[in-house]
Amino acid sequence: MSEITKTQVAVIGGGPGGYAAAFMAADLGFEVTLIDPAENPGGVCLYRGCIPSKALLHLAKLINEARESHKWGVTFGEPEIDINKIRSWKDSVVSQLTSGLGSLSTQRKINHIRARAQFKDAHHLELKDLNNEKQVIRFDYSILATGSRPTTIPKLFIDSKRVMNSTQALNLEDIPESLLIIGGGYIGLEMGTVYAALGSKVSVVEMLPNLLTAADRDLVRILQKNLDKRFERIMLNTKVSSMKEVKNGIKIQFEGAEDQIFSKVLYSIGRTPNSEALGLENTKIKPNRQGFIPVDAHNRTVEPTIFAIGDVAGEPMLAHKASAEGRIAAEVIAGHKAAFEPAAIPAVVFTDPEIAWAGLTEQEAKDQKLAVEIMRFPWAASGRALTMDRPDGLTKLIIHKETQRILGVGIVGSGAGEMIAEGVLAIEMAANANDLKLSIHPHPTLSETLMESAEMVFGQSTHVYRPKRNR
Amino acid sequence: MITEIKIPDLGENVVGGRVVSLTVKIGDLIEIDQPLFELETDKAVIEVPSPVKGKITDIKIADGDEVSVGMVTMIVEEDSSAEEKSEPQQEAEKVLPPVAIEEPDQDNSEPISELPEETNTLPVIAKRNPADIAPAAPSVRRFAREIGISIDSVPGSGPAGRISKEDVKRYSKQLNARRGSEASGSAAIFSETLPDFEKFGSIERKRFSKLRETAAKHLSYAWATIPHVTQFDQADITNLEKLRKQYSPLVAQAGGKLTVTAILIKVIEKALKKFPSFNTSIDMNSFEIIYKNYFNIGVAVDTEHGLVVPVVKDVNQKDISQLAIELTQISEKSRQRKLSLDDMQGGNFTISNLGGIGGTGFTPVVNSPEVAILGVSRSQIQPVYLDGTFVPRLIMPLSLSYDHRIIDGAAAARFLRWVCEALEEPFLLSI
């Protein structure tokens, strides 16, 4: 075995959590080693998740709008889809971003080692590189950022080119005639939106009575109305009991619906944290039953030298939560008194319309029996929404009854994902309805819906007549 | 049934401690009262026994962890025959929605047992309810954390109690002012930055034991706030030593060891009665003297774990023989780290006897909030000029450190002289 290299901070995993942590640690003056098998940082988010899916969703939106524009007097012909070109365009976006990260990493003098790592103890890692060559490095601190992967159920899912997970679906091998999406969560609905726009007949099966279970029903309802039009079928309260490869596709047996054959199947039933094969048994760290690594408010594990961030450290499994945690972990290592204590972690579903929310949901407020006021501003009353012919939207505030503090924001509508950031800021700053109401919002924009829903608290919304009821 | 084992109430003023020697592991079957771990608190090492019988399914602490009263340390499944099914989750994570697939039916007779119930199809949002977070901007919350202020206790001056950075600063100043008046001026002490010792040679850093940490803080406080003066004197204990040897077997029969310290406890009790200003504490906030009508004497005991000061209670109600027995017991308890917190609280005056080790004199530090401490050094045969000739006498050097804010030099000299005379003429004690 070669000589032991030393590093101050070893970051395992180069996703949005890992590289944010590594960059922050380097910016704080540490000598950092980033361990990831890929050529450049990026992780699932850039290579197999957020970024490629958003590139494809952009195309889906373009296709859908072109299809609908005849209503406004502009008619395009049927689009010609060149799937190879789409794929290479998507890949070029990914490679532009990841190589950018690569040079940012080099500029910060981060030592990027292309390998997989296993703990030998709370100060040593054994790295196995792409040629299976091993080396040991000693670290003062380590940040585990190994992320997650699509959950599978080996006994149900069969090994077939026609059965895909989200990674394979993003590879866009072909445009199947029919596609069944198992799981009505955000990944399934986003991929379904892409494939439907490209021409597949998309069906969704969900065991629960609702799509997007964590989001408020009034937001989902508006999305679902649109999906009903674009998708072939949405089967709720329905279970998949078996799948079998037949000549033209995959035969699915449902519980509560008749058998059906689909050209392809995409399973998107959730993600599993990558906490195995990391040599954790050589440390005191024990993943919990769900596979998450328990951490404290500083993202420190039970081993004082080891931190865990991102998907592997718990819900919600979102890139922006991972980055925020990564930066906290680096700061804590630098001795700063930092803790991960957000008031709101926004969630965005990039369907069409988009759904986004932050802070408390209406359902959570109800469950916790909190005294809140709910303000809903329908986009039909928004000038901007009508100029885009997108009245299918709703902006909602969840407000503390007594202090009028903004506790939660929920938006469904075109561009909701961009708008939610203002909601996050309002919640983090402990803004109250009056603050939002008195901040002048540009006209005509969708952001006015936030201001107007705050005006509704006082019965003074300009574009909705709803006088204040006597309390 | 699942039971959470929490850190028990540890008595007055004790909010927590450090876990040492965790003796159980996950999966262990435990009995009621079986020791689970030891807790090193500010004052003593306490064994934490199990309140229940069952199987440990989760342990949330490790050796060295700082824990506080009420914290959950482990989870015990009381019915040990139960299966893993009710194993608790380590974190208060949201229960995630199940997935769109369940066990296959008759077509595939094998049930999907590893169906991952934890999978979810959604981003699950914020763990904390924003209504529970102090109404302050993230930068203000960070600022408070950095200067060691709990944002939740800062009163906000903005609308609906919103907290500004200025509010945090104001609160911090108030807190400092309050602490400053408590410490009466000790706020002016700065800590010096340590040099990089590794430049000079290899070093090893070892964390203070909880005992050492508490002693260090306590002694710094006492040294910084009490204007110390030390008075020296010596007592001729030739006669006393004869008496001590004479009565030792008697006391030994009763299970005690008749030591000079045991006798000194009695002497000090009488001296405190004679000089009441030595049996006081002072309240600098109200400028009051607190006179005590009880007589509890602390005795410094050197143990391998560090210095402890058990307190012998109500010494005025005990004779020397009883005091000797109690002192023997309490010293033994100290060495075995079995002192309860109660054993170490409520002292009025402390005796520190280093005579067994040696030395001709030392200046002990007053054990605040007491106002005086007696130091005893090694007794030696010395030539004493008596009736025109030098005679060999056994001389015991004594030092009395006292709080000059309440005790004047003359009073201290008289007090210590009285103690010496009482040792020289034990008959004085009974008068």
CSV table of N, CA, C and O in Angstrom, one decimal, chain A residues 430-463:
chain,number,residue,atom,x,y,z
A,430,ALA,N,-39.4,36.4,8.9
A,430,ALA,CA,-40.5,36.5,9.8
A,430,ALA,C,-41.4,37.7,9.4
A,430,ALA,O,-41.9,38.5,10.2
A,431,ALA,N,-41.6,37.9,8.1
A,431,ALA,CA,-42.4,39.0,7.6
A,431,ALA,C,-43.9,38.7,7.9
A,431,ALA,O,-44.3,37.5,8.0
A,432,ASN,N,-44.6,39.7,8.1
A,432,ASN,CA,-46.1,39.5,8.3
A,432,ASN,C,-46.8,40.0,7.1
A,432,ASN,O,-46.2,40.6,6.1
A,433,ALA,N,-48.1,39.8,7.1
A,433,ALA,CA,-48.9,40.1,5.9
A,433,ALA,C,-48.8,41.5,5.5
A,433,ALA,O,-48.7,41.8,4.3
A,434,ASN,N,-48.7,42.4,6.5
A,434,ASN,CA,-48.6,43.8,6.2
A,434,ASN,C,-47.3,44.1,5.4
A,434,ASN,O,-47.2,45.0,4.5
A,435,ASP,N,-46.2,43.5,5.8
A,435,ASP,CA,-44.9,43.7,5.1
A,435,ASP,C,-45.0,43.3,3.6
A,435,ASP,O,-44.5,44.1,2.7
A,436,LEU,N,-45.7,42.2,3.3
A,436,LEU,CA,-45.8,41.7,2.0
A,436,LEU,C,-46.8,42.7,1.2
A,436,LEU,O,-46.5,43.0,0.0
A,437,LYS,N,-47.8,43.1,1.9
A,437,LYS,CA,-48.8,44.0,1.3
A,437,LYS,C,-48.2,45.3,0.9
A,437,LYS,O,-48.5,45.9,-0.1
A,438,LEU,N,-47.3,45.9,1.8
A,438,LEU,CA,-46.8,47.2,1.6
A,438,LEU,C,-45.5,47.2,0.7
A,438,LEU,O,-45.0,48.3,0.3
A,439,SER,N,-45.0,46.0,0.3
A,439,SER,CA,-43.9,46.0,-0.6
A,439,SER,C,-44.5,46.1,-2.0
A,439,SER,O,-45.3,45.3,-2.4
A,440,ILE,N,-44.0,47.1,-2.7
A,440,ILE,CA,-44.6,47.3,-4.1
A,440,ILE,C,-44.0,46.2,-5.0
A,440,ILE,O,-42.8,46.0,-5.1
A,441,HIS,N,-44.9,45.5,-5.7
A,441,HIS,CA,-44.6,44.5,-6.6
A,441,HIS,C,-44.8,45.0,-8.0
A,441,HIS,O,-45.7,45.8,-8.3
A,442,PRO,N,-43.9,44.6,-9.0
A,442,PRO,CA,-43.9,45.2,-10.3
A,442,PRO,C,-45.2,44.7,-11.1
A,442,PRO,O,-45.6,43.5,-10.9
A,443,HIS,N,-45.7,45.6,-11.9
A,443,HIS,CA,-46.9,45.3,-12.7
A,443,HIS,C,-46.5,45.3,-14.1
A,443,HIS,O,-45.8,46.1,-14.6
A,444,PRO,N,-47.0,44.4,-14.9
A,444,PRO,CA,-47.8,43.3,-14.6
A,444,PRO,C,-47.0,42.1,-14.4
A,444,PRO,O,-46.3,41.6,-15.4
A,445,THR,N,-46.9,41.5,-13.3
A,445,THR,CA,-46.2,40.2,-13.1
A,445,THR,C,-47.0,39.3,-12.2
A,445,THR,O,-48.0,39.7,-11.5
A,446,LEU,N,-46.6,38.0,-12.2
A,446,LEU,CA,-47.3,37.0,-11.4
A,446,LEU,C,-47.0,37.3,-9.9
A,446,LEU,O,-47.7,36.8,-9.1
A,447,SER,N,-45.9,38.0,-9.7
A,447,SER,CA,-45.5,38.2,-8.3
A,447,SER,C,-46.5,39.0,-7.5
A,447,SER,O,-46.6,39.0,-6.3
A,448,GLU,N,-47.3,39.8,-8.3
A,448,GLU,CA,-48.4,40.6,-7.7
A,448,GLU,C,-49.4,39.7,-6.9
A,448,GLU,O,-50.0,40.2,-6.0
A,449,THR,N,-49.5,38.5,-7.4
A,449,THR,CA,-50.5,37.6,-6.7
A,449,THR,C,-50.1,37.4,-5.2
A,449,THR,O,-50.9,37.2,-4.4
A,450,LEU,N,-48.8,37.5,-4.9
A,450,LEU,CA,-48.4,37.3,-3.5
A,450,LEU,C,-48.8,38.6,-2.7
A,450,LEU,O,-49.3,38.5,-1.6
A,451,MET,N,-48.5,39.7,-3.3
A,451,MET,CA,-48.9,41.0,-2.7
A,451,MET,C,-50.4,41.0,-2.5
A,451,MET,O,-50.9,41.4,-1.4
A,452,GLU,N,-51.2,40.6,-3.5
A,452,GLU,CA,-52.6,40.7,-3.4
A,452,GLU,C,-53.2,39.7,-2.4
A,452,GLU,O,-54.2,40.0,-1.8
A,453,SER,N,-52.6,38.6,-2.3
A,453,SER,CA,-53.1,37.6,-1.3
A,453,SER,C,-52.9,38.2,0.1
A,453,SER,O,-53.6,37.9,1.0
A,454,ALA,N,-51.8,38.9,0.2
A,454,ALA,CA,-51.5,39.6,1.5
A,454,ALA,C,-52.6,40.7,1.8
A,454,ALA,O,-53.1,40.9,2.9
A,455,GLU,N,-52.9,41.4,0.7
A,455,GLU,CA,-54.0,42.4,0.8
A,455,GLU,C,-55.3,41.8,1.2
A,455,GLU,O,-56.1,42.4,1.9
A,456,MET,N,-55.5,40.6,0.8
A,456,MET,CA,-56.8,39.9,1.1
A,456,MET,C,-57.0,39.7,2.6
A,456,MET,O,-58.1,39.7,3.1
A,457,VAL,N,-55.8,39.6,3.4
A,457,VAL,CA,-55.9,39.5,4.8
A,457,VAL,C,-56.7,40.6,5.4
A,457,VAL,O,-57.5,40.5,6.4
A,458,PHE,N,-56.6,41.8,4.7
A,458,PHE,CA,-57.2,43.0,5.3
A,458,PHE,C,-58.5,43.3,4.5
A,458,PHE,O,-59.1,44.4,4.6
A,459,GLY,N,-58.9,42.4,3.6
A,459,GLY,CA,-60.1,42.6,2.8
A,459,GLY,C,-59.9,43.7,1.8
A,459,GLY,O,-60.9,44.4,1.4
A,460,GLN,N,-58.7,43.9,1.4
A,460,GLN,CA,-58.4,45.1,0.5
A,460,GLN,C,-57.7,44.7,-0.8
A,460,GLN,O,-57.0,45.5,-1.4
A,461,SER,N,-57.9,43.5,-1.2
A,461,SER,CA,-57.3,43.1,-2.5
A,461,SER,C,-57.9,43.9,-3.7
A,461,SER,O,-59.1,43.9,-3.8
A,462,THR,N,-57.0,44.5,-4.5
A,462,THR,CA,-57.5,45.3,-5.5
A,462,THR,C,-58.4,44.5,-6.5
A,462,THR,O,-59.4,45.0,-7.0
A,463,HIS,N,-57.9,43.4,-6.9
A,463,HIS,CA,-58.5,42.6,-8.0
A,463,HIS,C,-59.4,41.5,-7.5
A,463,HIS,O,-59.8,40.7,-8.3
